[in-house]
């Protein structure tokens, strides 16, 4: 019998692995060596933003709008997951859009093609 998903209040910690391609993120059109490309993207983003070191990911700290954005390589799909949490839904949306745009900008600079989700 189907069970409903649990409500996620700890969305930056709890990973939902079902249908992850439709979740927030930027996806690469290239499957070969995608993990190496994920590392390149995250290293280049570090030069552009204030960030906190996390093993295998980066956390961007913002004051305008106030909040955090977590960027991490998807472990099973060729993409970078972007999760944002601000002081309001509008701030979260702004941080999310800025994070995804940063990933897209860096991918373009590195010559890595994006694939539509």
PDB file of C-alpha atoms in Angstrom, residues 4-10 14:
ATOM      1  CA  UNK A   4       2.798   9.419   1.780  1.00  0.00           C
ATOM      2  CA  UNK A   5       6.199  11.073   2.035  1.00  0.00           C
ATOM      3  CA  UNK A   6       7.180  12.474   5.402  1.00  0.00           C
ATOM      4  CA  UNK A   7       7.085  16.237   5.777  1.00  0.00           C
ATOM      5  CA  UNK A   8      10.616  17.632   5.414  1.00  0.00           C
ATOM      6  CA  UNK A   9      11.473  20.510   7.722  1.00  0.00           C
ATOM      7  CA  UNK A  10      15.206  19.707   7.558  1.00  0.00           C
ATOM      8  CA  UNK A  14      17.346  14.978   4.451  1.00  0.00           C
TER       9      UNK A  14
END
